[in-house]
Short mmCIF file of C-alpha atoms and ligand atoms in Angstrom, two decimals:
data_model
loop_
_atom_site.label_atom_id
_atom_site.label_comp_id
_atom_site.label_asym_id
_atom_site.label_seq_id
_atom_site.Cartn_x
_atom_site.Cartn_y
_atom_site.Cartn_z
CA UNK A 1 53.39 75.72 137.14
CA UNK A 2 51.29 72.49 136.46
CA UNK A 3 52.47 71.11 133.32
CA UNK A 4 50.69 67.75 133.31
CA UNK A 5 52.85 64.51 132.24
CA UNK A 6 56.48 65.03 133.00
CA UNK A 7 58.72 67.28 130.56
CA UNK A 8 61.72 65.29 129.10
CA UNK A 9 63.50 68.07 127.70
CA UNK A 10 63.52 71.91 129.63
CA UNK A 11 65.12 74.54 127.36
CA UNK A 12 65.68 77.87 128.17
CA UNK A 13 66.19 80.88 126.18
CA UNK A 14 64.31 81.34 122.66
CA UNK A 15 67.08 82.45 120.72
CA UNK A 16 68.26 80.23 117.27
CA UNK A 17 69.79 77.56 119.69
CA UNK A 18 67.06 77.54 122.36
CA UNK A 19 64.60 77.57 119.10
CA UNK A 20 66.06 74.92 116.90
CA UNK A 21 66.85 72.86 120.05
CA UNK A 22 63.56 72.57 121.07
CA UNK A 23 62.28 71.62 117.63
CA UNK A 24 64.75 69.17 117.65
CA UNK A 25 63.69 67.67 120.88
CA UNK A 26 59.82 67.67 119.61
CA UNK A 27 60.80 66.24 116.48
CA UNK A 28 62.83 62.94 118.74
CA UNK A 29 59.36 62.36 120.31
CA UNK A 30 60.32 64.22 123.71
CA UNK A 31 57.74 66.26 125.85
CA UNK A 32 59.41 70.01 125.57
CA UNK A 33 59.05 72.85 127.18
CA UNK A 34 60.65 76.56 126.53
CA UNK A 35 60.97 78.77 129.08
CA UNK A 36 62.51 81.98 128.50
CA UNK A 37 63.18 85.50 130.33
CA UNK A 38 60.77 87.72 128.19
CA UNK A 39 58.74 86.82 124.89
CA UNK A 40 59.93 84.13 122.49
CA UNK A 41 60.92 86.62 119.86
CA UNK A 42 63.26 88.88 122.14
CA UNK A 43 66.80 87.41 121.90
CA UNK A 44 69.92 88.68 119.74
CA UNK A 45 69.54 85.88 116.95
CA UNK A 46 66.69 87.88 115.39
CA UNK A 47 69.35 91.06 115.41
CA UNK A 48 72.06 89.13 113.45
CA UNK A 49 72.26 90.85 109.67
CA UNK A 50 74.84 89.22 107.92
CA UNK A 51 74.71 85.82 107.25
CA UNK A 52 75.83 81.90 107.91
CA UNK A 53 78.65 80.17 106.47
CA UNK A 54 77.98 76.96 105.45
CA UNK A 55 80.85 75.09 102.19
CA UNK A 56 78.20 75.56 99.28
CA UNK A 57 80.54 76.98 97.13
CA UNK A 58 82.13 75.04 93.76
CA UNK A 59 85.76 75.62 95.32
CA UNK A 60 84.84 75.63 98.73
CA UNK A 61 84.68 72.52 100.86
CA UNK A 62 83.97 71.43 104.99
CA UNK A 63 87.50 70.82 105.67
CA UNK A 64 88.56 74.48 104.15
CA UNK A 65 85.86 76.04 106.42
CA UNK A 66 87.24 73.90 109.51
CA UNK A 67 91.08 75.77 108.16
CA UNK A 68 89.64 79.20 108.52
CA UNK A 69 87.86 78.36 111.83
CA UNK A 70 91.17 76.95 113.61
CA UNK A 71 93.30 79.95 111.86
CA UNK A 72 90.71 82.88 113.16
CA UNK A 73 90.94 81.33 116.55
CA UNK A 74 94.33 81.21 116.45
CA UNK A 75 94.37 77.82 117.08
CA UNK A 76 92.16 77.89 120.41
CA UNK A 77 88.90 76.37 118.74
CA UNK A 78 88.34 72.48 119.96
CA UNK A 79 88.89 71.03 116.48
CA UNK A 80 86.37 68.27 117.21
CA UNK A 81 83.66 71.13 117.63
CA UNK A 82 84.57 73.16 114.35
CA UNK A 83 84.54 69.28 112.54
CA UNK A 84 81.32 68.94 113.83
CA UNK A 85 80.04 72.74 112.62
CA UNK A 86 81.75 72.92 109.30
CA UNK A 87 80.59 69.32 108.37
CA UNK A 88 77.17 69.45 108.94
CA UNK A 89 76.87 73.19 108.19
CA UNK A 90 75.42 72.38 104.41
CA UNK A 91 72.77 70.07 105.97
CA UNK A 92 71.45 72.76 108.70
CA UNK A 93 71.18 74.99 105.55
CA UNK A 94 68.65 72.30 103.78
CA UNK A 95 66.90 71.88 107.12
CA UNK A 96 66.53 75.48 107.67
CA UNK A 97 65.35 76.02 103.99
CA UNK A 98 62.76 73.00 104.43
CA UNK A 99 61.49 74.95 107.35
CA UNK A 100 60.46 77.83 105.13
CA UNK A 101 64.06 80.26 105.28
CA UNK A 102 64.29 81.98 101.43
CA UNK A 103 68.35 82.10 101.32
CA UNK A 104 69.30 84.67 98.49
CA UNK A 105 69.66 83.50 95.39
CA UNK A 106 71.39 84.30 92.02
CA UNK A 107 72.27 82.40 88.87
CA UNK A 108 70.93 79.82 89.87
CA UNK A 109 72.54 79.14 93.17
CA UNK A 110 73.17 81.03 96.21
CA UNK A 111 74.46 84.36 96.61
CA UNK A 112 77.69 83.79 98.34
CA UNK A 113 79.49 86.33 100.06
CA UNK A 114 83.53 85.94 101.87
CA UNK A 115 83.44 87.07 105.52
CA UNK A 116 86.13 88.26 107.09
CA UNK A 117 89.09 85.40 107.97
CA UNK A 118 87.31 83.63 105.46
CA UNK A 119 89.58 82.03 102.52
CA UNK A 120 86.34 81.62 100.17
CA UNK A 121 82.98 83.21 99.56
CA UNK A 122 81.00 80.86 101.91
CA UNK A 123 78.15 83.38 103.59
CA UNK A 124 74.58 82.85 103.34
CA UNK A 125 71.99 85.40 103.56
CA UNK A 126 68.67 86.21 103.71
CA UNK A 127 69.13 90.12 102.64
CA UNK A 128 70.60 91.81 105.48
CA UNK A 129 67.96 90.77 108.10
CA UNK A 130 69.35 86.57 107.96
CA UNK A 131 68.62 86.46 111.99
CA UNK A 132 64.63 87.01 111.34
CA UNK A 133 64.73 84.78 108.38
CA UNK A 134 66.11 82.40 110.63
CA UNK A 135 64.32 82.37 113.86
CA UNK A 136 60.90 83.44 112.24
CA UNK A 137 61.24 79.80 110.44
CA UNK A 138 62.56 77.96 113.67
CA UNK A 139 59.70 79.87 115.57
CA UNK A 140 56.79 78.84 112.99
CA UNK A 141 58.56 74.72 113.09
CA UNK A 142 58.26 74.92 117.06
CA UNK A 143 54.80 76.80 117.09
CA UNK A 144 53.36 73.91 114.57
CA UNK A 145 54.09 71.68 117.66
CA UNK A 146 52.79 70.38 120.94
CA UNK A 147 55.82 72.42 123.04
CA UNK A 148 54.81 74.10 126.14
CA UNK A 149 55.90 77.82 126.16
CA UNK A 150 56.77 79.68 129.04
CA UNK A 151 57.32 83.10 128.42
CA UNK A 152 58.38 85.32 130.85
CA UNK A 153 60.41 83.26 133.17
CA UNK A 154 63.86 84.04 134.10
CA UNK A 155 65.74 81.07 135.05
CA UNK A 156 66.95 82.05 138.55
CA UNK A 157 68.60 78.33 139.81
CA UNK A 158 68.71 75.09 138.79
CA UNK A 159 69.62 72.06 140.64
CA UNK A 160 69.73 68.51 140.70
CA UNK A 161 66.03 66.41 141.37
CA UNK A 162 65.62 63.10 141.52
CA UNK A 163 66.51 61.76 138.00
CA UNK A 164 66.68 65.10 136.64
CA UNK A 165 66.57 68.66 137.13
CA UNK A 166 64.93 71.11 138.83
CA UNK A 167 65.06 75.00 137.22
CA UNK A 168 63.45 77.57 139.37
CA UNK A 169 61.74 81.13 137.28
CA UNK A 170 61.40 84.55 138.50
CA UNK A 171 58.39 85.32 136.70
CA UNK A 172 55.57 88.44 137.14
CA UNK A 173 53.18 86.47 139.01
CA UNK A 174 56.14 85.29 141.64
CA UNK A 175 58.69 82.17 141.58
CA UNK A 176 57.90 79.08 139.59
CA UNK A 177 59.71 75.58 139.07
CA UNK A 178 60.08 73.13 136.09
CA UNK A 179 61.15 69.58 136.46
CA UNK A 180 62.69 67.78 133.19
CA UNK A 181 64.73 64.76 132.65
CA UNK A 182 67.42 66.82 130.63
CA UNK A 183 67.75 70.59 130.51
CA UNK A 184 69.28 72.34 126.99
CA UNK A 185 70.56 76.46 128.02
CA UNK A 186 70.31 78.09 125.26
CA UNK A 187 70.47 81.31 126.91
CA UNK A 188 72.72 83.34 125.38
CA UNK A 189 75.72 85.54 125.95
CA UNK A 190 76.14 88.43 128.42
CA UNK A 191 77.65 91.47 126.43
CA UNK A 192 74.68 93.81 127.11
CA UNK A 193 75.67 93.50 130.81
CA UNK A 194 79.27 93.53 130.37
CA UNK A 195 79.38 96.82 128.22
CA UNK A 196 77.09 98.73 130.65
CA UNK A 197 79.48 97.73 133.34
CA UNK A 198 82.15 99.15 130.73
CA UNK A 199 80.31 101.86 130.14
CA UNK A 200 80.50 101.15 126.14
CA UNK A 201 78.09 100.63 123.28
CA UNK A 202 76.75 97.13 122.49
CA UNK A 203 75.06 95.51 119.45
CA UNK A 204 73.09 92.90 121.81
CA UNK A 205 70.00 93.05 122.75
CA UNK A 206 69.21 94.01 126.67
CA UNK A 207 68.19 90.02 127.67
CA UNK A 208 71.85 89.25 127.16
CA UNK A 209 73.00 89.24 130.36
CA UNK A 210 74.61 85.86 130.94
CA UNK A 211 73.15 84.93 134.83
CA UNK A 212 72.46 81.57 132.93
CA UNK A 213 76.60 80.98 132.64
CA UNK A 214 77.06 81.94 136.16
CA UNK A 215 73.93 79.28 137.12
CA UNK A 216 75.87 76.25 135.60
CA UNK A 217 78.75 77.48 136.78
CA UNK A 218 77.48 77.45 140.25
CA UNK A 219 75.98 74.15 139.90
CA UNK A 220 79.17 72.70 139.08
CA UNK A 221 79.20 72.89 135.13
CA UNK A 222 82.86 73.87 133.91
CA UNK A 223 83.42 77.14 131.23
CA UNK A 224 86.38 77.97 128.95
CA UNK A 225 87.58 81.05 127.61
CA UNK A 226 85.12 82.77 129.55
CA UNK A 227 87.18 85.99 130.02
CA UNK A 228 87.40 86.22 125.39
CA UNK A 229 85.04 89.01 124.28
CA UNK A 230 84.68 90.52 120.96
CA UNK A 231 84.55 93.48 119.61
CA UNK A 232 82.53 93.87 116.22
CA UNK A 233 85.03 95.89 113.96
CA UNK A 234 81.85 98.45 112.96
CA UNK A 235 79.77 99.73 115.31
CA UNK A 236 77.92 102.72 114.08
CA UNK A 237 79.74 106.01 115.52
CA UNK A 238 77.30 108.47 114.18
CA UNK A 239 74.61 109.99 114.14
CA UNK A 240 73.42 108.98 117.71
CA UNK A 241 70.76 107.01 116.64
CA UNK A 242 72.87 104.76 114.56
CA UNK A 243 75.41 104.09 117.86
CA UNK A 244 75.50 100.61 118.80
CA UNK A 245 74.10 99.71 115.87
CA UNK A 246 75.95 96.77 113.98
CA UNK A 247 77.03 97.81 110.45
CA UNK A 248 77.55 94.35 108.81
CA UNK A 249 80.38 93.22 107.62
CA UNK A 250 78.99 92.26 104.20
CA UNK A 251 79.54 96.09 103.52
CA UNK A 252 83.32 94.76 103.60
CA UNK A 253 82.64 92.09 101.59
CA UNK A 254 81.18 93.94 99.29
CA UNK A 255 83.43 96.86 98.73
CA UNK A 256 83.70 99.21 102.19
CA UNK A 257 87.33 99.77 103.65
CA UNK A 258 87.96 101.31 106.64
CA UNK A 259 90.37 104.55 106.25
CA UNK A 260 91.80 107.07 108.37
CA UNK A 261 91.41 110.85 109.13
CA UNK A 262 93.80 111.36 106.09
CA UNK A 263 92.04 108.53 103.80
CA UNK A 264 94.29 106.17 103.49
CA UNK A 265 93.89 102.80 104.16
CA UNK A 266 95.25 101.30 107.70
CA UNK A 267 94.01 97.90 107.53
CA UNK A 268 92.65 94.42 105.66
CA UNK A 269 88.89 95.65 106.38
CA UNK A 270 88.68 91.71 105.57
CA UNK A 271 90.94 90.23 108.21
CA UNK A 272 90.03 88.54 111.28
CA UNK A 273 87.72 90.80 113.46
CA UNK A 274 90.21 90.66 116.42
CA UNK A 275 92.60 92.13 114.17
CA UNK A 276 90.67 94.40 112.66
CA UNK A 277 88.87 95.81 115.70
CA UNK A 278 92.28 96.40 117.23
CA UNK A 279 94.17 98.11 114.03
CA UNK A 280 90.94 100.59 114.38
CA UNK A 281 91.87 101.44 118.62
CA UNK A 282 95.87 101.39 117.35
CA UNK A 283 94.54 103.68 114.69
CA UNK A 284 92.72 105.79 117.25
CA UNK A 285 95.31 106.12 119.50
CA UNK A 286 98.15 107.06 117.22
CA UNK A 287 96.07 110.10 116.66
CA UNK A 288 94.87 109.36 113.20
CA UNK A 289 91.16 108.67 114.18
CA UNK A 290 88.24 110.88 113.24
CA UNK A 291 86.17 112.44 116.68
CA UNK A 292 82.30 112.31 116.02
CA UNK A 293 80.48 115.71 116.70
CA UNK A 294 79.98 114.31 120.10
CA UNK A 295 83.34 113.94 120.53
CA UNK A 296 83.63 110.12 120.45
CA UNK A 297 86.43 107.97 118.96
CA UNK A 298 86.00 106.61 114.99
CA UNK A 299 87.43 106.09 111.70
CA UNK A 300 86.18 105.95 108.43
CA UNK A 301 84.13 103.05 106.58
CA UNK A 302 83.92 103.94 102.95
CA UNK A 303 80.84 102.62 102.06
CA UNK A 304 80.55 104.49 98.61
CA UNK A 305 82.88 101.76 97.08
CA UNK A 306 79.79 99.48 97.82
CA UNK A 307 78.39 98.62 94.07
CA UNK A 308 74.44 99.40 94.46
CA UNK A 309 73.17 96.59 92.76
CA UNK A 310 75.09 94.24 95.85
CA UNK A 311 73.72 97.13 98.13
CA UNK A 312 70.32 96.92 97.23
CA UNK A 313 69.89 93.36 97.08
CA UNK A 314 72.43 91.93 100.47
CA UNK A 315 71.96 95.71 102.55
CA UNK A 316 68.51 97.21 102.23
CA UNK A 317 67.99 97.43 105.86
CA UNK A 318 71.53 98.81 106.66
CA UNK A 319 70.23 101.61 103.72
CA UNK A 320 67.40 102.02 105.12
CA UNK A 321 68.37 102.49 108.77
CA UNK A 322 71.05 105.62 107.69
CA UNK A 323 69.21 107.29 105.28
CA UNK A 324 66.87 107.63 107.90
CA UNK A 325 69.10 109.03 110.20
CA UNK A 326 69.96 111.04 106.80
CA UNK A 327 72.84 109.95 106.04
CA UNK A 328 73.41 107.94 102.41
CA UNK A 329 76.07 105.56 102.93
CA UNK A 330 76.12 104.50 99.07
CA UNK A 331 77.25 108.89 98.65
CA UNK A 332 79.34 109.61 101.79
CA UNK A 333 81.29 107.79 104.24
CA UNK A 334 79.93 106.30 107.52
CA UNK A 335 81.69 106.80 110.89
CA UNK A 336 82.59 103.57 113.00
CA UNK A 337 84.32 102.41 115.91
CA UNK A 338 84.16 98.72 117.84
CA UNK A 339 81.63 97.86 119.79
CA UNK A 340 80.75 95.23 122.49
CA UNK A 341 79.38 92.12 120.46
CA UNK A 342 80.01 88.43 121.44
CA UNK A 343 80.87 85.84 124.13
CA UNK A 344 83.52 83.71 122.53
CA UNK A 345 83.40 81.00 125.57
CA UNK A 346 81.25 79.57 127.44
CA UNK A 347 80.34 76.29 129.25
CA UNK A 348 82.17 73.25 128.00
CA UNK A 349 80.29 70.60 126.12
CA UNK A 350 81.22 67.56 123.65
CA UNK A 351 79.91 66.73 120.17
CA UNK A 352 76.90 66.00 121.45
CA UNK A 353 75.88 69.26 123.29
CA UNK A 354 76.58 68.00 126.74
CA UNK A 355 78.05 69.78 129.67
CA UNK A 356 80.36 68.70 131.97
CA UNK A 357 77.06 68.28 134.07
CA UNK A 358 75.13 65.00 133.48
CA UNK A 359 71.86 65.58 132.03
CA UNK A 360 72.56 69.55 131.02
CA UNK A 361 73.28 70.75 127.46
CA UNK A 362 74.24 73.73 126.56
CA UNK A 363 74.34 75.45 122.73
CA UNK A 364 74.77 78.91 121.31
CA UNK A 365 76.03 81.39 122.29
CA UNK A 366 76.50 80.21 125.81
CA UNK A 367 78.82 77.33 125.02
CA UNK A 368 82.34 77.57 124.16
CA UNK A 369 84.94 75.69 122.20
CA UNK A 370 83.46 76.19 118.90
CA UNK A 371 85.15 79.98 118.13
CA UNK A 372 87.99 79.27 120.78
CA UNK A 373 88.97 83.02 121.95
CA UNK A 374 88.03 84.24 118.43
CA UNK A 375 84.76 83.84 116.53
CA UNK A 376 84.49 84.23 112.71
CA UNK A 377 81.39 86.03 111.72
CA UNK A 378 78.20 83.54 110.25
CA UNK A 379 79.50 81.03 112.52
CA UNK A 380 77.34 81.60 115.47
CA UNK A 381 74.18 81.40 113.74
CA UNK A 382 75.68 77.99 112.40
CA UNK A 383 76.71 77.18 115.87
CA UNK A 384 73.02 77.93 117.15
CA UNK A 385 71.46 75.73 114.31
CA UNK A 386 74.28 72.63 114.06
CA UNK A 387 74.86 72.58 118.05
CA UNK A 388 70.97 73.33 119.01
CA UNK A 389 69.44 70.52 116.79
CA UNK A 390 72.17 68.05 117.91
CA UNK A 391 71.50 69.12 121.42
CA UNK A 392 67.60 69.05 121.50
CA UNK A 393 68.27 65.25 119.85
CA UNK A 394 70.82 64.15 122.58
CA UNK A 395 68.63 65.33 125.52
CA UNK A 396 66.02 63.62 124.08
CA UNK A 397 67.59 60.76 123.55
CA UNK A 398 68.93 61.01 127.27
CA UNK A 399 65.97 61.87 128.59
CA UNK A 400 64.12 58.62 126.99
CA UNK A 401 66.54 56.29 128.33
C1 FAD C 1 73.37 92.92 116.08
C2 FAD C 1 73.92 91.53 115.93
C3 FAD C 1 74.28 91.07 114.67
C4 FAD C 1 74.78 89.76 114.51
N1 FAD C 1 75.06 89.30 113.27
C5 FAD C 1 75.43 87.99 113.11
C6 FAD C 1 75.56 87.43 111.83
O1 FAD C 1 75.35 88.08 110.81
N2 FAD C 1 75.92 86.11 111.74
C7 FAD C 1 76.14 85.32 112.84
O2 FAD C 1 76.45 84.15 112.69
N3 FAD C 1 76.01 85.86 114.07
C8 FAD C 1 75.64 87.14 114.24
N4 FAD C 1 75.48 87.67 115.49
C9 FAD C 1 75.68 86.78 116.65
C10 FAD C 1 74.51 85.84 116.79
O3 FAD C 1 73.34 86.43 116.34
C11 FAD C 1 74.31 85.43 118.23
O4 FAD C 1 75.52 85.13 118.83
C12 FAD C 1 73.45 84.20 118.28
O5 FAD C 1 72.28 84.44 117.54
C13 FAD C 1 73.12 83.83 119.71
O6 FAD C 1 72.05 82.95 119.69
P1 FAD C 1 71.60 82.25 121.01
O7 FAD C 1 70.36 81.50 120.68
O8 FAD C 1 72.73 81.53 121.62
O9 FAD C 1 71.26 83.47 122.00
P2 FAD C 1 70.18 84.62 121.85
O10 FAD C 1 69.69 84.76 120.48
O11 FAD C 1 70.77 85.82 122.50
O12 FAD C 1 68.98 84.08 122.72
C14 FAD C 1 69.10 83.93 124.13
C15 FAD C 1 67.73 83.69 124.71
O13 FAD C 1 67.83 83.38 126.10
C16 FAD C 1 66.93 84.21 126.83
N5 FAD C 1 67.46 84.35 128.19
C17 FAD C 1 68.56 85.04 128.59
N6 FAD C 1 68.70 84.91 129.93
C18 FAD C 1 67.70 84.11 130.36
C19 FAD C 1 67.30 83.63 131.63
N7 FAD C 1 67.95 83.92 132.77
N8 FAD C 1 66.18 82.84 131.72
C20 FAD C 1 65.46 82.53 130.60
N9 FAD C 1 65.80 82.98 129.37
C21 FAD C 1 66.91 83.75 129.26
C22 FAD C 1 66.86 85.49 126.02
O14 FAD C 1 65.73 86.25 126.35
C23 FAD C 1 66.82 84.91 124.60
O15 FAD C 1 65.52 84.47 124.28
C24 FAD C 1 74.97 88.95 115.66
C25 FAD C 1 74.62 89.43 116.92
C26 FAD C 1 74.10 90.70 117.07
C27 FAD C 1 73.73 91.18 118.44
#
């Protein structure tokens, strides 16, 4: 593809880190180009419900944030990585909110919920639909731009060229290349893949495949933790059309437990979600599980305990999506069982976005260290927006020099 004076910065995947990477780029005075496997809006970011933890709170602080980070990883997380995310987590909130993202307010400040691992109420959100919010705003900052799109083009190889490097597209009209300076992947993890190898339910959406990973591994990049997948605690069990679906865990925030065929409590429903996920199999397996009429494995989430005024205003869309599969979570329980959800590792990179590879940056979802083996939830989209815009700025900066 001729794309007329040399690109400084290649990103690939349009996800929250691919997004707010290349805006970050633009915004250093690089040339950018995205390139990414389908259109710019298909990625998971603009699935993600919940929220993003950022310290905003009156009793809450960077360094208590960085504490619940290292504690939900168990103490895999590189702790230069979570300084990095927790400290500058408040700042990618203002950056996010100058770009046009409405965060939900009340009483004046925002409306703070605690995630699970979390010691303090610390999570964002924008309703329960934070992922649009947040990639409809990076989309708009990039669109304003002079960044060269590339939609449909899956990144098939990349390899070195001259100063730079050379990426190479499948794409409907055949095989195209891109030359940059610096390349950011921003591509994304692969748990749609991994759970149809499983043969499991997954929240992601069907571009998650992870060929990038295995394409900077290839090339010579080094990974961590690669083999650390996560399970999100609440996958919808039932009705059909609600399997695979991710129930958020501000339901759990606000109220929901998880309880067993008999009722009773088995669990924190507000622990870590590596803990929680596996008291629900335990659960399962000691026989006190509930089967779904079509006979799969689930226990109970009691979402009547959910106060209606915090339902209506932080889970409208969760509403909305059972009681049109008629069921009303706010007067009967839901059904749930873990589902296939996130790539805790990923390519290694420093402070600055960098992989092990000269020249090749890596953010989101597809880099590791941040979550070690465990991620909290509202940390990735952090990750994406802290690690993208510092990423886009270094390969800039590289790329210039
Ligand atoms: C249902 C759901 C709910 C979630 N809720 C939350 C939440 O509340 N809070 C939170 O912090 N996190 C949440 N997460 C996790 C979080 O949303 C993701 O981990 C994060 O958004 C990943 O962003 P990303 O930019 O790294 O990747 P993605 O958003 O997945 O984007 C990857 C991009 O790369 C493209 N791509 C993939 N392969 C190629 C290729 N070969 N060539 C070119 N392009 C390619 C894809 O098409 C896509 O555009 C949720 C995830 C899901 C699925």
């Amino acid at each position: 593809m001729a794309l007329g004076a040399p690109i400084d910065v290649l990103v690939i995947g349009s996800g929250a880190a691919g997004l707010a990477a290349a805006l970050s780029a633009e915004l250093a005075g690089a040339r950018v180009a995205i390139a990414t496997k389908t259109t710019l809006q298909a990625n998971n970011s603009s699935k993600a419900q919940g929220g993003i933890q950022a310290a905003l709170g009156a009793d809450d602080s960077p360094a208590l944030h960085a504490e619940d980070v290292m504690r939900s990883s168990h103490d895999t997380a590189d702790p230069g990585l979570v300084e990095v995310l927790t400290s500058e987590a408040p700042d990618a909130i203002a950056w996010l909110e100058e770009l046009g993202c409405g965060f939900t307010r009340e009483n004046g400040g925002y409306r703070l919920a605690r995630c699970g691992g979390a010691s303090r109420k610390r999570l964002l959100q924008v309703g329960d639909r934070t992922g649009h919010a947040i990639t409809k705003a990076l989309r708009e900052g990039l669109e304003a731009g002079a960044a060269i799109v590339s939609a449909h083009h899956r990144l098939t190889s990349l390899g070195q060229s001259g100063a730079g490097w050379r990426a190479t597209f499948e794409t409907p009209d055949g095989a195209d290349e891109i030359d940059a300076a610096t390349v950011v992947l921003a591509s994304g993890g692969r748990c749609f893949a991994e759970a149809a190898t499983r043969g499991e339910l997954s929240t992601n959406h069907p571009n998650a495949t992870g060929e990038t990973t295995r394409i900077a591994l290839d090339a010579g990049a080094e990974g961590r933790d690669l083999d650390a997948l996560q399970y999100h605690p609440n996958g919808g069990a039932w009705p059909t059309t609600m399997q695979g679906y991710s129930i958020p865990e501000t339901t759990r925030a606000y109220g929901a437990v998880l309880l067993n065929a008999d009722g009773e409590e088995f669990t924190d429903s507000l622990g870590p979600r590596d803990e929680v996920s596996q008291a629900i199999f335990d659960e399962v397996d000691a026989g006190r599980g509930v089967l779904t009429e079509d006979g799969r494995p689930a226990v109970w989430l009691d979402t009547t305990r959910i106060p209606p005024a915090d339902a209506d205003v932080s889970l409208p869309y969760m509403l909305r999506r059972y009681r049109g599969a008629g069921i009303d979570p706010l007067a009967e329980r839901i059904l749930t069982y873990p589902v296939l959800h996130y790539q805790n590792g990923g390519l290694v990179i420093d402070t600055r976005g960098e992989t092990t590879l000269e020249g090749v940056f890596a953010c989101g979802e597809i880099a590791g260290g941040t979550h070690g083996r465990n991620r909290m939830m509202g940390n990735s989209l952090l990750e994406c927006v802290v690690f993208g815009r510092r990423a886009g700025k270094a390969a800039a900066e590289k790329a210039r020099s």
